[in-house]
Amino acid sequence: MSKCITSWAVVSAHRAAVIGALALVAATVSPVAAEQQRTSCPAGRDASCICWTENGIAKVSCTSKRPAARVATPTSPSDQSPGHLAAASRISKEPVDADPPQLGSMTDEERRTYLQKRQDDLDREVLAAQRARFLARAAGKTDEEVEKLGRTFKDLQQRRHANLSRLHALGSAE
Amino acid sequence: MVLAIMATAVLMTLIAGGLIESSAALRSTHNYKNATQAIFAAESGVLDAVKTINGPGVVNYQTEVVDSWSTVYGSGSRTFATGSGFSYSVSPVTTAWDAADPSNRGTLRAMAMGPRQTTSAVVARVLRSNVPGTSPGAIYLANDNPTDADFQGNSFSIDGSDMNFTGGPGPANAVPGIATRNATNTEETVDSMGGAQLDNVTGMGFNPGPPPTPSVKTAPAGMSEAQLSQMVDELLQRPHAPCTDAVINNGSSCTYGTVEAPQITYLSNPGGIVVQGNGNIDGAGILIVEGGLTIQGTLDFKGLIIVRGPTTIDYDSETQVSGDATLYGALWTSDLSLDVGGTAIVQYSSEALALADQSGGGGALPAPVQIVSLGDCAVIPSGTGGCP
């Protein structure tokens, strides 16, 4: 009997300790009142994005997802599906010579950051398209397929140069 | 008294005889030990020489090893190990066996010298392997002098992981993305890369970090410039497709081989070659370029490219086209410059290097030699089999 009472006491003490610890953690983690303030999004953000600051930290939430910036390197000809070059196609659909629409309202510094980021993306995408074209040729894909990949590559290359020229104009090209 | 003296004399004689006997036995044991150690030292000499030969590998044993022994290994003696008292020397000798196929066969004789004038000799028959050696790196900067590598922009990928040009990973171990001849050039190459470029050079030893550690290594056993030059001379003795154009453009009629029929192509203009914006090199096998290679157009190649000069990938300001180079295999060049305008992929590929090896009648790439027999000259009749 006394053993039973002792075990009950130990279990109860343990439960109480766990509940207390959880309460302490919850009190520490959850802010009493998070200070939120809506702000305008930096130029270059998608129109669906909402930006705000929370306790001084900038936050952003977008409803439409942007394609991944990094394009996976194809490891086999079968990897060269149109989906593989999805990001490349997105950029390909933009006019080559026109400034990206987001640039208009940016400061020079924002513009430089934006263009540099875009340049990095384009570098990766050009290399992915170049490799895809090479592997397609090596794998004996049809001329039509190779030509299509070649067009994508050339198009991306032009965009890359156009972007590079803009960066040069800002005096910050690598 | 007389008996006592005689007994003492006999005893002394016996003792003296015993001492002489034991001393002789001891000396004999020492000699046996020294002779055994001398054989080991001589065998080690053979292994040392084979390791030195296999650093760069061999295309033609006769010209690259036998005729160049003084630069490849040297005829002087080498100390076996500090304090051991042994030394050895190795030299190529000619026997009836290797005279039958001097390009692929050879005999090495190692002489070991030790304490108490102990000498030993062993002879080893070596045979060039059919399996080509690997490249020191996806890019090998075969330059003993200081290099001046230049990486502009972020549009390049140099990867020492083995990948097939037909898709998927290859069977070989990874090699460094860039290999150099010495630590100074390795440091210079790494220092030439900025933060965003460090993860563009992958392969053996790459660490994604942060910060990333690029795969740039020293390969002192790789070919020296002189050895590379000799290898090129060897390759040009084989069937090859010459091209004398200084500029490769859409009017160029040179051919560069195919996967089905890889070839050795020789771009011989001494001042170097420029692949212009509308020019295109698409081929397989081995591409040898004199003077330097500037790519402002397109280069798609599977195999080995050897450039006796710098390789530059940049932008053709006239045609407004940037150079794009895709190479599966390896690039051996004396220096490298990647301009911000160009894009470059250099991917190590043992599958593509096999195409290079098939070029020019086969066995075109340097391959290691293997020891096929080892003999102790103590049991071989003097003057036969390469023994003294």
Coordinates of C-alpha atoms in Angstrom, one line a residue, chain A residues 27-146:
Chain A
A27 CA 5.6 32.1 -21.7
T28 CA 9.1 32.7 -23.0
V29 CA 8.4 31.9 -26.6
S30 CA 5.1 33.6 -27.3
P31 CA 5.3 37.4 -27.3
V32 CA 2.8 39.1 -25.2
A33 CA 1.9 41.4 -28.0
A34 CA 3.9 41.2 -31.3
E35 CA 4.3 44.7 -32.7
Q36 CA 3.3 44.4 -36.4
Q37 CA 3.4 47.2 -39.0
R38 CA 2.5 46.9 -42.7
T39 CA 5.3 48.2 -45.0
S40 CA 5.7 48.5 -48.7
C41 CA 7.5 45.6 -50.3
P42 CA 10.9 46.3 -51.9
A43 CA 10.7 46.7 -55.7
G44 CA 11.2 43.5 -57.5
R45 CA 8.9 41.5 -55.3
D46 CA 6.0 39.7 -56.8
A47 CA 2.7 41.7 -56.7
S48 CA 1.1 39.1 -54.6
C49 CA 3.5 39.7 -51.7
I50 CA 2.6 41.3 -48.5
C51 CA 5.4 42.9 -46.4
W52 CA 5.4 44.0 -42.8
T53 CA 7.7 44.3 -39.8
E54 CA 7.2 42.3 -36.7
N55 CA 9.1 43.5 -33.6
G56 CA 11.4 45.4 -36.0
I57 CA 12.1 42.3 -38.2
A58 CA 11.1 42.6 -41.9
K59 CA 8.8 39.8 -43.0
V60 CA 7.2 38.9 -46.3
S61 CA 4.5 36.5 -47.5
C62 CA 3.7 35.8 -51.1
T63 CA 0.7 33.9 -52.4
S64 CA 2.1 33.0 -55.8
K65 CA 5.3 31.0 -55.7
R66 CA 8.2 32.1 -57.8
P67 CA 10.1 29.4 -59.6
A68 CA 13.2 28.1 -57.9
A69 CA 16.2 30.1 -58.7
R70 CA 18.7 27.2 -58.8
V71 CA 18.1 24.9 -61.7
A72 CA 19.2 21.3 -61.0
T73 CA 22.1 20.1 -63.1
P74 CA 20.9 17.3 -65.4
T75 CA 22.7 14.1 -64.8
S76 CA 21.3 12.1 -67.6
P77 CA 19.6 12.9 -70.9
S78 CA 16.3 11.8 -69.4
D79 CA 16.7 14.7 -66.9
Q80 CA 16.4 17.2 -69.7
S81 CA 12.6 17.3 -69.6
P82 CA 11.0 20.7 -70.4
G83 CA 10.3 20.9 -66.6
H84 CA 14.0 20.9 -66.0
L85 CA 14.3 24.2 -67.8
A86 CA 11.2 25.7 -66.3
A87 CA 13.1 28.5 -64.7
A88 CA 14.9 29.2 -67.9
S89 CA 11.6 29.4 -69.8
R90 CA 10.3 31.9 -67.3
I91 CA 13.2 34.2 -68.0
S92 CA 13.1 33.5 -71.7
K93 CA 9.6 34.9 -72.0
E94 CA 10.7 38.3 -70.8
P95 CA 11.7 40.8 -73.5
V96 CA 15.4 40.8 -74.0
D97 CA 16.2 44.5 -74.1
A98 CA 13.6 45.9 -71.9
D99 CA 14.4 46.6 -68.3
P100 CA 12.7 44.2 -65.9
P101 CA 9.6 46.0 -64.8
Q102 CA 10.6 46.0 -61.1
L103 CA 13.6 48.2 -61.7
G104 CA 11.8 51.5 -62.2
S105 CA 11.1 52.3 -58.6
M106 CA 14.4 51.1 -57.1
T107 CA 17.3 53.0 -55.7
D108 CA 20.7 52.3 -57.3
E109 CA 21.7 50.1 -54.5
E110 CA 18.4 48.1 -54.7
R111 CA 18.8 47.9 -58.4
R112 CA 22.4 46.7 -58.1
T113 CA 21.4 44.0 -55.6
Y114 CA 18.5 42.9 -57.8
L115 CA 20.5 42.8 -61.0
Q116 CA 23.3 40.9 -59.2
K117 CA 20.9 38.3 -57.9
R118 CA 19.3 38.0 -61.4
Q119 CA 22.8 37.7 -62.9
D120 CA 23.6 34.8 -60.5
D121 CA 20.3 33.1 -61.5
L122 CA 21.0 33.6 -65.2
D123 CA 24.5 32.3 -64.8
R124 CA 23.2 29.1 -63.3
E125 CA 20.4 28.8 -65.9
V126 CA 22.7 29.4 -68.8
L127 CA 25.0 26.7 -67.6
A128 CA 22.1 24.3 -67.0
A129 CA 20.8 25.0 -70.5
Q130 CA 24.3 24.6 -72.0
R131 CA 24.8 21.3 -70.3
A132 CA 21.4 20.1 -71.4
R133 CA 22.1 21.0 -75.0
F134 CA 25.4 19.2 -74.9
L135 CA 24.0 16.0 -73.3
A136 CA 21.0 16.0 -75.8
R137 CA 23.5 16.2 -78.7
A138 CA 25.7 13.5 -77.2
A139 CA 22.7 11.3 -76.6
G140 CA 21.6 11.6 -80.2
K141 CA 18.4 13.5 -79.6
T142 CA 16.6 14.7 -82.6
D143 CA 17.8 17.9 -84.3
E144 CA 14.5 19.5 -83.4
E145 CA 15.0 18.8 -79.7
V146 CA 18.6 19.9 -79.8

